């Protein structure tokens, strides 16, 4: 989950040019833009295409870090295309478009695979694109970033905002979601874990096992993960019958039991979150714990947790945070990366709700404590949760101040309207991407209250709000801050691990 800025000056202008050309009657097909025009990461995603499905079929050798195979994309042209890009940093060896060889250029340094099909694609045309490749991902840097995490017994493709380009070609932006089949062959002594349902494990040659995973609901590329290594893999079902798969790295040591005491409670946590946000949105549940990262990430259906998060004992607050993302971030994805508050503000607030549910401090107490503990000149108030900037996308303000904004909304509109807003948001935006402004509009519609000033104060204005999240005037710091709620130390420690990783 590192900060990174993809190269791509002039992308916005190129995108505008493509749109204008496409609108001219009889105009020749034109190139798709190398990005979707997200200001934070201009080269992220691609213009001119919409991917419906990925079929990823690979073989990975941990000893040499060699990753080889094919990815097949089913996509639709959204304009008349003479050529198009895919986000990919590895070396392609061949590309087929609708079964015909296509010309291609490996611009691996900036993560762009530029494809020119034998015949231009017409707007609305569906195409089958097959990319074959073989490379060592740990040696690949995109815009100076090494996103593939080689471990002693395998590797991890887990990161935010981008990780896909180090293992499969894609339209790598949250606005283009697709279904996935991920099939990875690895040596028998290691596992290959991914999202969704484990359809089968097959053996076609001695010493190797192929793990076949399927995600049947729309999934963002950065939420699609691969974890290879020596894992204890457990399979069961949730009380409502969903596949429940968890995995624990072999080197967790004294953190193993604490990790299990946390992750194995995922169905219980999700049952509670469903009572707050609406039905759990996906076909499977689970979690993976690894020592290969310190942070954690909300990979769809199966979050990946850094082992350090359990070094001090069980941490169900973290389970609540990452699984809240199954609703806020996974079911409803970001329209732009500047909308990160829609992910992290609500996932952090889920920790407040879980704390209240478990009797370790109410949401009122947590919100007021954070507000009172941060003086007017504290860093918390200097960032804008609604647009923190690419370099500060995962700043503490997005999490803590973001959660206070959610609580301030709750106190302003009342519990009945508040939870109706959250559940309606999930229902109306399911499987789609959305913007902060859309959430504000829905909140005003449901509550019947003007909320511009509230959100302007908490999300869009630097400085400590003059009135606290519970609607009370600030306490004087000189008089001393009340004792922290019981859950606060664990919430804070978890976030510190996350922010330490981002600082690298």
Coordinates of C-alpha atoms in Angstrom, one line a residue:
X1 CA 0.0 0.0 0.0
X2 CA 2.7 2.5 -1.0
X3 CA 2.1 5.9 -2.4
X4 CA 3.2 6.2 -6.0
X5 CA 2.6 8.5 -8.9
X6 CA 2.5 7.0 -12.3
X7 CA 4.2 8.9 -15.1
X8 CA 2.1 10.3 -17.9
X9 CA 2.2 14.0 -18.7
X10 CA -0.2 14.9 -21.4
X11 CA -2.6 12.1 -20.7
X12 CA -5.6 14.3 -20.1
X13 CA -5.0 16.2 -23.3
X14 CA -4.7 12.8 -25.2
X15 CA -7.9 11.6 -23.7
X16 CA -9.8 14.8 -24.8
X17 CA -8.4 14.4 -28.3
X18 CA -9.6 10.8 -28.5
X19 CA -13.1 11.8 -27.4
X20 CA -13.2 14.6 -30.0
X21 CA -12.0 12.4 -32.8
X22 CA -14.5 9.7 -32.0
X23 CA -17.3 12.2 -32.2
X24 CA -16.5 13.2 -35.7
X25 CA -18.6 11.4 -38.3
X26 CA -16.4 9.2 -40.5
X27 CA -13.3 9.9 -38.5
X28 CA -10.5 7.3 -38.6
X29 CA -10.1 5.0 -35.6
X30 CA -7.8 6.6 -33.0
X31 CA -5.5 5.4 -30.2
X32 CA -7.0 4.9 -26.8
X33 CA -5.5 7.1 -24.1
X34 CA -2.8 5.5 -21.9
X35 CA -4.8 6.4 -18.8
X36 CA -8.3 7.2 -17.6
X37 CA -7.3 10.7 -16.5
X38 CA -7.2 10.2 -12.8
X39 CA -5.3 13.3 -11.5
X40 CA -3.4 11.3 -8.8
X41 CA -2.2 8.6 -11.2
X42 CA -2.5 9.9 -14.8
X43 CA -1.3 6.6 -16.5
X44 CA -3.5 4.4 -14.3
X45 CA -6.1 2.5 -16.3
X46 CA -6.6 2.9 -20.1
X47 CA -8.9 4.9 -22.4
X48 CA -11.0 3.2 -25.0
X49 CA -11.6 -0.2 -23.4
X50 CA -13.9 -1.7 -20.8
X51 CA -12.8 -5.2 -19.5
X52 CA -15.5 -7.7 -18.6
X53 CA -13.4 -10.7 -17.6
X54 CA -9.8 -11.8 -16.9
X55 CA -8.6 -15.4 -17.3
X56 CA -5.2 -15.6 -15.7
X57 CA -3.3 -18.9 -16.2
X58 CA 0.2 -18.9 -14.9
X59 CA 3.1 -21.0 -13.6
X60 CA 5.3 -19.7 -10.9
X61 CA 8.7 -21.0 -9.7
X62 CA 9.6 -19.6 -6.2
X63 CA 13.2 -20.7 -6.5
X64 CA 13.9 -18.5 -9.5
X65 CA 10.9 -16.0 -9.3
X66 CA 10.0 -16.9 -12.9
X67 CA 6.3 -16.2 -13.7
X68 CA 5.1 -17.3 -17.1
X69 CA 1.8 -18.0 -18.8
X70 CA -1.1 -16.1 -20.4
X71 CA -3.8 -13.7 -19.4
X72 CA -6.9 -13.6 -21.6
X73 CA -9.0 -10.4 -21.4
X74 CA -12.6 -10.1 -22.7
X75 CA -13.1 -6.4 -23.4
X76 CA -15.3 -4.0 -25.3
X77 CA -14.1 -1.0 -27.3
X78 CA -15.6 2.2 -26.0
X79 CA -14.5 4.1 -29.1
X80 CA -13.2 3.3 -32.6
X81 CA -9.7 2.1 -31.7
X82 CA -6.6 1.9 -33.9
X83 CA -4.6 0.8 -30.8
X84 CA -5.0 0.5 -27.1
X85 CA -2.9 0.2 -23.9
X86 CA -2.9 -2.3 -21.1
X87 CA -1.1 -1.6 -17.7
X88 CA 1.7 -4.1 -17.5
X89 CA 5.3 -4.1 -16.5
X90 CA 6.4 -7.6 -17.4
X91 CA 7.8 -8.6 -20.8
X92 CA 5.1 -9.9 -23.2
X93 CA 6.2 -12.5 -25.7
X94 CA 3.1 -12.5 -27.9
X95 CA -0.3 -10.8 -28.2
X96 CA -3.4 -12.0 -30.0
X97 CA -6.4 -9.9 -30.6
X98 CA -9.4 -11.9 -31.9
X99 CA -7.1 -14.8 -32.7
X100 CA -4.8 -12.7 -34.9
X101 CA -1.3 -11.6 -34.0
X102 CA -1.1 -8.0 -33.0
X103 CA 1.8 -5.6 -32.9
X104 CA 2.9 -4.6 -29.4
X105 CA 5.4 -2.5 -27.6
X106 CA 6.7 -3.3 -24.1
X107 CA 7.1 0.1 -22.4
X108 CA 7.9 -1.8 -19.2
X109 CA 9.6 1.2 -17.5
X110 CA 6.3 3.1 -17.2
X111 CA 4.0 0.0 -17.1
X112 CA 2.4 0.4 -20.5
X113 CA 1.8 -2.5 -23.0
X114 CA 0.8 -0.8 -26.3
X115 CA -1.2 -3.0 -28.6
X116 CA -2.0 -2.4 -32.3
X117 CA -4.5 -5.0 -33.5
X118 CA -4.4 -6.3 -37.1
X119 CA -7.8 -4.8 -37.7
X120 CA -9.0 -1.7 -35.8
X121 CA -11.7 -2.2 -33.2
X122 CA -15.1 -0.5 -33.7
X123 CA -16.9 1.2 -30.9
X124 CA -19.0 -1.4 -29.1
X125 CA -17.0 -4.4 -30.5
X126 CA -16.1 -7.1 -28.1
X127 CA -12.5 -8.4 -28.4
X128 CA -10.6 -11.4 -27.0
X129 CA -7.0 -10.3 -26.1
X130 CA -4.5 -13.0 -25.2
X131 CA -1.1 -11.8 -23.8
X132 CA 1.6 -14.4 -23.3
X133 CA 4.6 -13.5 -21.0
X134 CA 7.5 -14.8 -19.0
X135 CA 9.5 -12.6 -16.6
X136 CA 10.9 -12.2 -13.1
X137 CA 8.6 -9.7 -11.4
X138 CA 10.9 -8.9 -8.5
X139 CA 13.4 -7.4 -11.0
X140 CA 10.7 -5.1 -12.6
X141 CA 10.3 -1.5 -11.6
X142 CA 7.5 0.7 -12.9
X143 CA 8.1 4.4 -12.5
X144 CA 10.8 3.4 -10.0
X145 CA 8.6 1.2 -7.9
X146 CA 9.1 -2.5 -7.2
X147 CA 5.6 -3.7 -6.5
X148 CA 6.2 -7.5 -6.4
X149 CA 7.2 -8.7 -3.0
X150 CA 9.5 -11.7 -3.1
X151 CA 9.5 -13.8 0.0
X152 CA 11.8 -16.7 1.1
X153 CA 9.3 -19.3 0.0
X154 CA 7.2 -17.5 -2.6
X155 CA 5.9 -14.0 -3.4
X156 CA 3.1 -11.6 -2.8
X157 CA 1.1 -9.5 -5.3
X158 CA -0.6 -7.3 -2.7
X159 CA -0.5 -3.5 -2.8
X160 CA -2.5 -0.3 -3.2
X161 CA -3.2 1.7 -5.4
X162 CA -1.5 -0.7 -7.9
X163 CA -0.2 -4.2 -7.9
X164 CA -1.7 -5.9 -10.9
X165 CA 0.9 -4.6 -13.4
X166 CA 3.5 -6.9 -11.8
X167 CA 1.6 -10.1 -12.6
X168 CA -1.1 -9.6 -15.2
X169 CA -2.0 -7.0 -17.9
X170 CA -5.1 -5.0 -17.1
X171 CA -7.1 -1.8 -17.2
X172 CA -5.7 -1.0 -13.8
X173 CA -8.2 1.5 -12.2
X174 CA -11.1 1.0 -9.8
X175 CA -13.6 2.3 -12.3
X176 CA -13.1 -0.8 -14.5
X177 CA -14.1 -3.9 -12.6
X178 CA -14.4 -7.4 -14.0
X179 CA -14.9 -11.0 -13.1
X180 CA -11.8 -13.2 -12.7
X181 CA -10.5 -16.7 -13.1
X182 CA -7.1 -17.1 -11.6
X183 CA -5.2 -20.3 -12.1
X184 CA -1.6 -20.6 -10.9
X185 CA 0.6 -23.7 -10.9
X186 CA 3.2 -23.9 -8.2
X187 CA 5.4 -26.6 -6.6
X188 CA 3.6 -29.1 -4.4
X189 CA 5.1 -27.7 -1.2
X190 CA 3.6 -24.2 -1.5
X191 CA 0.1 -22.8 -1.9
X192 CA -1.2 -20.3 -4.5
X193 CA -3.9 -18.2 -2.9
X194 CA -6.2 -15.7 -4.6
X195 CA -9.8 -14.3 -4.4
X196 CA -13.2 -15.8 -4.5
X197 CA -13.9 -19.5 -4.5
X198 CA -11.3 -22.3 -4.7
X199 CA -12.8 -24.2 -7.6
X200 CA -10.3 -27.0 -7.7
X201 CA -6.7 -28.1 -7.2
X202 CA -5.3 -30.2 -10.1
X203 CA -2.1 -32.1 -10.9
X204 CA -1.0 -32.4 -14.5
X205 CA 2.7 -33.2 -13.8
X206 CA 4.8 -34.6 -11.0
X207 CA 5.8 -32.1 -8.3
X208 CA 3.4 -29.4 -9.3
X209 CA -0.2 -28.4 -8.3
X210 CA -2.5 -25.9 -10.0
X211 CA -4.7 -23.8 -7.8
X212 CA -7.9 -22.6 -9.6
X213 CA -9.8 -19.6 -8.2
X214 CA -12.9 -17.9 -9.4
X215 CA -14.4 -14.4 -8.6
X216 CA -17.9 -14.2 -10.0
X217 CA -18.7 -10.6 -8.9
X218 CA -17.1 -7.5 -10.3
X219 CA -13.7 -6.9 -8.8
X220 CA -11.2 -4.1 -9.1
X221 CA -7.7 -5.0 -10.3
X222 CA -5.9 -3.7 -7.2
X223 CA -8.2 -5.9 -5.1
X224 CA -7.1 -9.0 -7.0
X225 CA -4.3 -10.7 -5.2
X226 CA -1.8 -13.6 -5.4
X227 CA 0.0 -15.1 -2.4
X228 CA 2.4 -17.9 -3.0
X229 CA 4.3 -19.6 -0.1
X230 CA 4.1 -22.2 2.6
X231 CA 0.7 -21.7 4.2
X232 CA -1.6 -23.7 6.4
X233 CA -4.8 -23.5 4.4
X234 CA -8.1 -24.1 6.1
X235 CA -11.5 -24.6 4.3
X236 CA -14.9 -24.5 5.9
X237 CA -18.2 -22.6 5.4
X238 CA -19.8 -19.6 7.1
X239 CA -23.0 -20.1 9.1
X240 CA -24.9 -18.9 6.0
X241 CA -23.1 -21.4 3.7
X242 CA -20.4 -19.3 2.0
X243 CA -17.0 -20.8 1.4
X244 CA -14.6 -19.6 4.2
X245 CA -10.9 -20.1 3.4
X246 CA -8.1 -18.9 5.6
X247 CA -4.4 -19.3 5.3
X248 CA -1.5 -18.7 7.7
X249 CA 2.1 -18.5 6.7
X250 CA 4.4 -21.1 8.1
X251 CA 6.8 -18.6 9.7
X252 CA 4.3 -16.7 11.9
X253 CA 5.8 -18.1 15.1
X254 CA 4.2 -16.7 18.3
X255 CA 1.8 -14.6 16.2
X256 CA 0.0 -17.6 14.8
X257 CA -2.5 -18.2 17.5
X258 CA -3.3 -14.6 17.9
X259 CA -3.8 -14.4 14.1
X260 CA -6.1 -17.4 14.2
X261 CA -8.1 -16.0 17.1
X262 CA -8.7 -12.9 15.0
X263 CA -9.2 -14.1 11.4
X264 CA -11.2 -17.1 12.2
X265 CA -13.8 -14.7 13.7
X266 CA -14.4 -13.1 10.3
X267 CA -17.9 -14.5 9.7
X268 CA -18.9 -13.2 13.1
X269 CA -17.5 -9.8 12.3
X270 CA -19.2 -9.7 8.9
X271 CA -22.5 -10.7 10.4
X272 CA -22.3 -7.7 12.7
X273 CA -21.1 -5.4 9.8
X274 CA -24.1 -6.7 7.7
X275 CA -26.4 -5.5 10.4
X276 CA -25.0 -2.0 10.0
X277 CA -24.3 -1.8 6.2
X278 CA -26.6 -4.3 4.6
X279 CA -26.0 -7.8 3.4
X280 CA -22.5 -9.0 2.8
X281 CA -21.9 -8.4 -0.9
X282 CA -19.8 -11.3 -2.1
X283 CA -19.7 -15.1 -2.6
X284 CA -16.9 -16.0 -0.2
X285 CA -15.1 -14.9 2.9
X286 CA -11.7 -15.5 4.4
X287 CA -8.3 -14.1 5.1
X288 CA -4.5 -14.6 4.6
X289 CA -1.8 -13.8 7.2
X290 CA 1.8 -13.3 6.0
X291 CA 5.0 -12.0 7.4
X292 CA 5.9 -10.6 4.0
X293 CA 4.1 -7.3 4.6
X294 CA 3.5 -5.1 7.7
X295 CA 0.3 -3.5 6.5
X296 CA -3.1 -5.1 5.6
X297 CA -5.2 -4.9 2.5
X298 CA -8.9 -5.4 1.8
X299 CA -8.5 -7.8 -1.2
X300 CA -12.0 -8.8 -2.3
X301 CA -13.4 -11.7 -0.3
X302 CA -10.0 -12.5 1.3
X303 CA -8.1 -9.6 3.0
X304 CA -4.4 -10.1 3.5
X305 CA -3.0 -9.2 6.9
X306 CA 0.6 -8.4 7.9
X307 CA 1.7 -10.7 10.8
X308 CA 2.9 -7.8 12.8
X309 CA -0.6 -6.7 13.4
X310 CA -1.0 -9.7 15.7
X311 CA 2.3 -9.5 17.5
X312 CA 0.6 -8.0 20.6
X313 CA -2.3 -10.5 20.6
X314 CA -5.7 -10.9 18.9
X315 CA -6.8 -7.9 16.8
X316 CA -10.5 -8.2 15.7
X317 CA -10.6 -4.4 15.3
X318 CA -8.3 -4.9 12.2
X319 CA -10.6 -7.7 11.0
X320 CA -13.5 -5.2 11.2
X321 CA -11.6 -2.5 9.3
X322 CA -10.5 -4.7 6.4
X323 CA -13.9 -6.5 6.1
X324 CA -15.8 -3.2 6.3
X325 CA -13.9 -2.5 3.0
X326 CA -15.8 -5.4 1.4
X327 CA -18.7 -2.9 1.5
X328 CA -16.8 0.5 1.3
X329 CA -14.1 0.1 -1.3
X330 CA -14.9 -3.3 -2.8
X331 CA -18.6 -3.4 -3.4
X332 CA -18.6 0.3 -4.1
X333 CA -15.3 1.4 -5.6
X334 CA -13.7 4.8 -6.0
X335 CA -14.5 7.0 -8.9
X336 CA -11.1 8.6 -8.5
X337 CA -8.3 8.0 -6.0
X338 CA -9.0 11.4 -4.4
X339 CA -12.2 9.8 -3.2
X340 CA -10.2 7.6 -0.7
X341 CA -12.3 8.9 2.2
X342 CA -15.2 6.7 0.9
X343 CA -12.9 3.7 1.7
X344 CA -10.8 4.6 4.7
X345 CA -13.1 7.0 6.6
X346 CA -15.9 4.3 6.7
X347 CA -13.6 1.4 7.4
X348 CA -12.1 3.2 10.3
X349 CA -15.6 4.1 11.5
X350 CA -16.4 0.4 11.4
X351 CA -13.7 0.0 14.1
X352 CA -15.7 2.5 16.2
X353 CA -18.9 0.5 15.6
X354 CA -17.1 -2.8 16.5
X355 CA -15.6 -1.3 19.6
X356 CA -19.1 -0.3 20.7
X357 CA -20.5 -3.7 19.9
X358 CA -17.8 -5.4 22.0
X359 CA -18.1 -3.0 24.9
X360 CA -14.6 -1.5 24.5
X361 CA -15.6 2.1 24.0
X362 CA -18.6 3.8 22.2
X363 CA -18.3 5.6 18.9
X364 CA -19.2 8.8 20.8
X365 CA -16.2 8.2 23.2
X366 CA -13.7 7.3 20.5
X367 CA -14.7 10.3 18.3
X368 CA -14.6 12.7 21.1
X369 CA -11.2 11.4 22.4
X370 CA -9.5 11.7 19.0
X371 CA -11.0 15.2 18.6
X372 CA -9.9 16.4 22.1
X373 CA -6.5 14.7 21.9
X374 CA -5.4 16.6 18.8
X375 CA -4.7 20.3 19.4
X376 CA -5.6 22.9 16.8
X377 CA -2.1 22.8 15.3
X378 CA -1.9 19.0 15.1
X379 CA -1.1 17.4 11.8
X380 CA -4.5 15.7 11.8
X381 CA -6.2 18.9 10.8
X382 CA -3.8 19.9 8.1
X383 CA -4.9 17.3 5.4
X384 CA -8.2 17.3 3.6
X385 CA -9.8 13.8 3.7
X386 CA -11.8 14.6 0.6
X387 CA -8.6 15.4 -1.5
X388 CA -5.4 14.7 0.4
X389 CA -3.2 14.6 -2.7
X390 CA -1.5 11.5 -4.1
X391 CA 1.5 11.9 -1.8
X392 CA -0.8 11.8 1.3
X393 CA -3.5 9.5 0.1
X394 CA -3.0 7.3 3.1
X395 CA -2.4 10.0 5.6
X396 CA -3.8 9.6 9.1
X397 CA -6.2 12.4 8.5
X398 CA -8.0 10.3 5.8
X399 CA -8.5 7.6 8.5
X400 CA -9.1 9.4 11.8
X401 CA -10.4 12.7 10.7
X402 CA -12.3 10.8 8.0
X403 CA -14.0 8.7 10.7
X404 CA -14.8 11.8 12.7
X405 CA -16.6 13.2 9.6
X406 CA -18.7 10.0 9.4
X407 CA -19.6 10.3 13.1
X408 CA -20.4 14.0 12.7
X409 CA -22.9 13.0 10.0
X410 CA -24.4 10.4 12.2
X411 CA -24.9 12.8 15.1
X412 CA -26.4 15.4 12.7
X413 CA -29.0 13.2 10.9
X414 CA -29.7 10.7 13.7
X415 CA -29.2 7.0 13.8
X416 CA -32.2 6.0 11.7
X417 CA -31.3 8.2 8.8
X418 CA -27.6 7.5 9.1
X419 CA -27.8 3.8 8.8
X420 CA -30.4 4.1 6.1
X421 CA -27.9 6.3 4.2
X422 CA -25.2 3.7 4.5
X423 CA -27.4 0.8 3.5
X424 CA -29.0 2.6 0.6
X425 CA -25.5 3.6 -0.7
X426 CA -24.5 0.0 -0.8
X427 CA -27.7 -1.1 -2.5
X428 CA -27.8 1.6 -5.1
X429 CA -24.1 1.7 -5.9
X430 CA -23.4 -2.1 -5.7
X431 CA -20.9 -3.2 -8.3
X432 CA -20.2 0.5 -9.4
X433 CA -17.7 3.2 -8.7
X434 CA -18.8 6.5 -7.0
X435 CA -17.6 9.9 -6.0
X436 CA -17.8 11.7 -2.6
X437 CA -20.2 14.3 -4.1
X438 CA -22.6 11.5 -4.9
X439 CA -22.5 10.3 -1.3
X440 CA -23.2 13.8 0.0
X441 CA -26.2 14.1 -2.3
X442 CA -27.6 10.8 -1.1
X443 CA -27.2 11.8 2.5
X444 CA -29.0 15.1 1.9
X445 CA -31.8 13.3 0.0
X446 CA -32.4 10.7 2.7
X447 CA -32.0 12.9 5.8
X448 CA -33.8 15.9 4.3
X449 CA -31.2 18.2 5.8
X450 CA -28.7 20.5 4.1
X451 CA -25.3 19.0 4.8
X452 CA -23.0 21.2 2.7
X453 CA -21.6 23.1 5.7
X454 CA -21.0 19.9 7.6
X455 CA -19.0 18.2 4.9
X456 CA -17.2 21.4 4.0
X457 CA -16.0 21.7 7.5
X458 CA -14.9 18.1 8.1
X459 CA -13.7 17.1 4.6
X460 CA -12.8 20.1 2.6
X461 CA -11.4 22.7 5.1
X462 CA -8.0 22.7 6.8
X463 CA -8.0 23.4 10.5
X464 CA -9.7 21.9 13.6
X465 CA -13.5 22.1 13.3
X466 CA -14.8 24.6 16.0
X467 CA -17.4 22.1 17.1
X468 CA -16.6 18.4 17.9
X469 CA -18.0 15.4 16.1
X470 CA -20.6 14.9 18.9
X471 CA -21.9 18.5 18.4
X472 CA -20.1 19.7 21.5
X473 CA -17.6 22.5 21.9
X474 CA -14.0 21.4 22.3
X475 CA -12.7 20.6 25.7
X476 CA -9.7 22.6 26.9
X477 CA -6.5 20.6 26.5
X478 CA -5.0 22.4 29.5
X479 CA -7.7 20.7 31.6
X480 CA -6.5 17.3 30.5
X481 CA -8.0 14.8 28.0
X482 CA -10.2 12.1 29.3
X483 CA -8.9 8.6 29.5
X484 CA -8.7 6.8 26.1
X485 CA -11.4 4.2 25.4
X486 CA -10.1 0.7 25.8
X487 CA -10.1 0.0 22.0
X488 CA -8.2 3.1 21.1
X489 CA -4.6 1.8 21.6
X490 CA -5.2 -1.1 19.2
X491 CA -6.8 1.1 16.6
X492 CA -3.9 3.5 16.8
X493 CA -1.2 0.8 16.7
X494 CA -2.8 -0.8 13.6
X495 CA -2.8 2.5 11.8
X496 CA 0.9 3.2 12.7
X497 CA 1.9 0.0 11.0
X498 CA 0.0 1.0 7.9
X499 CA 1.5 4.5 7.8
X500 CA 5.0 3.2 8.4
X501 CA 4.7 1.1 5.2
X502 CA 3.4 4.0 3.3
X503 CA 6.4 6.1 4.3
X504 CA 8.8 3.8 2.5

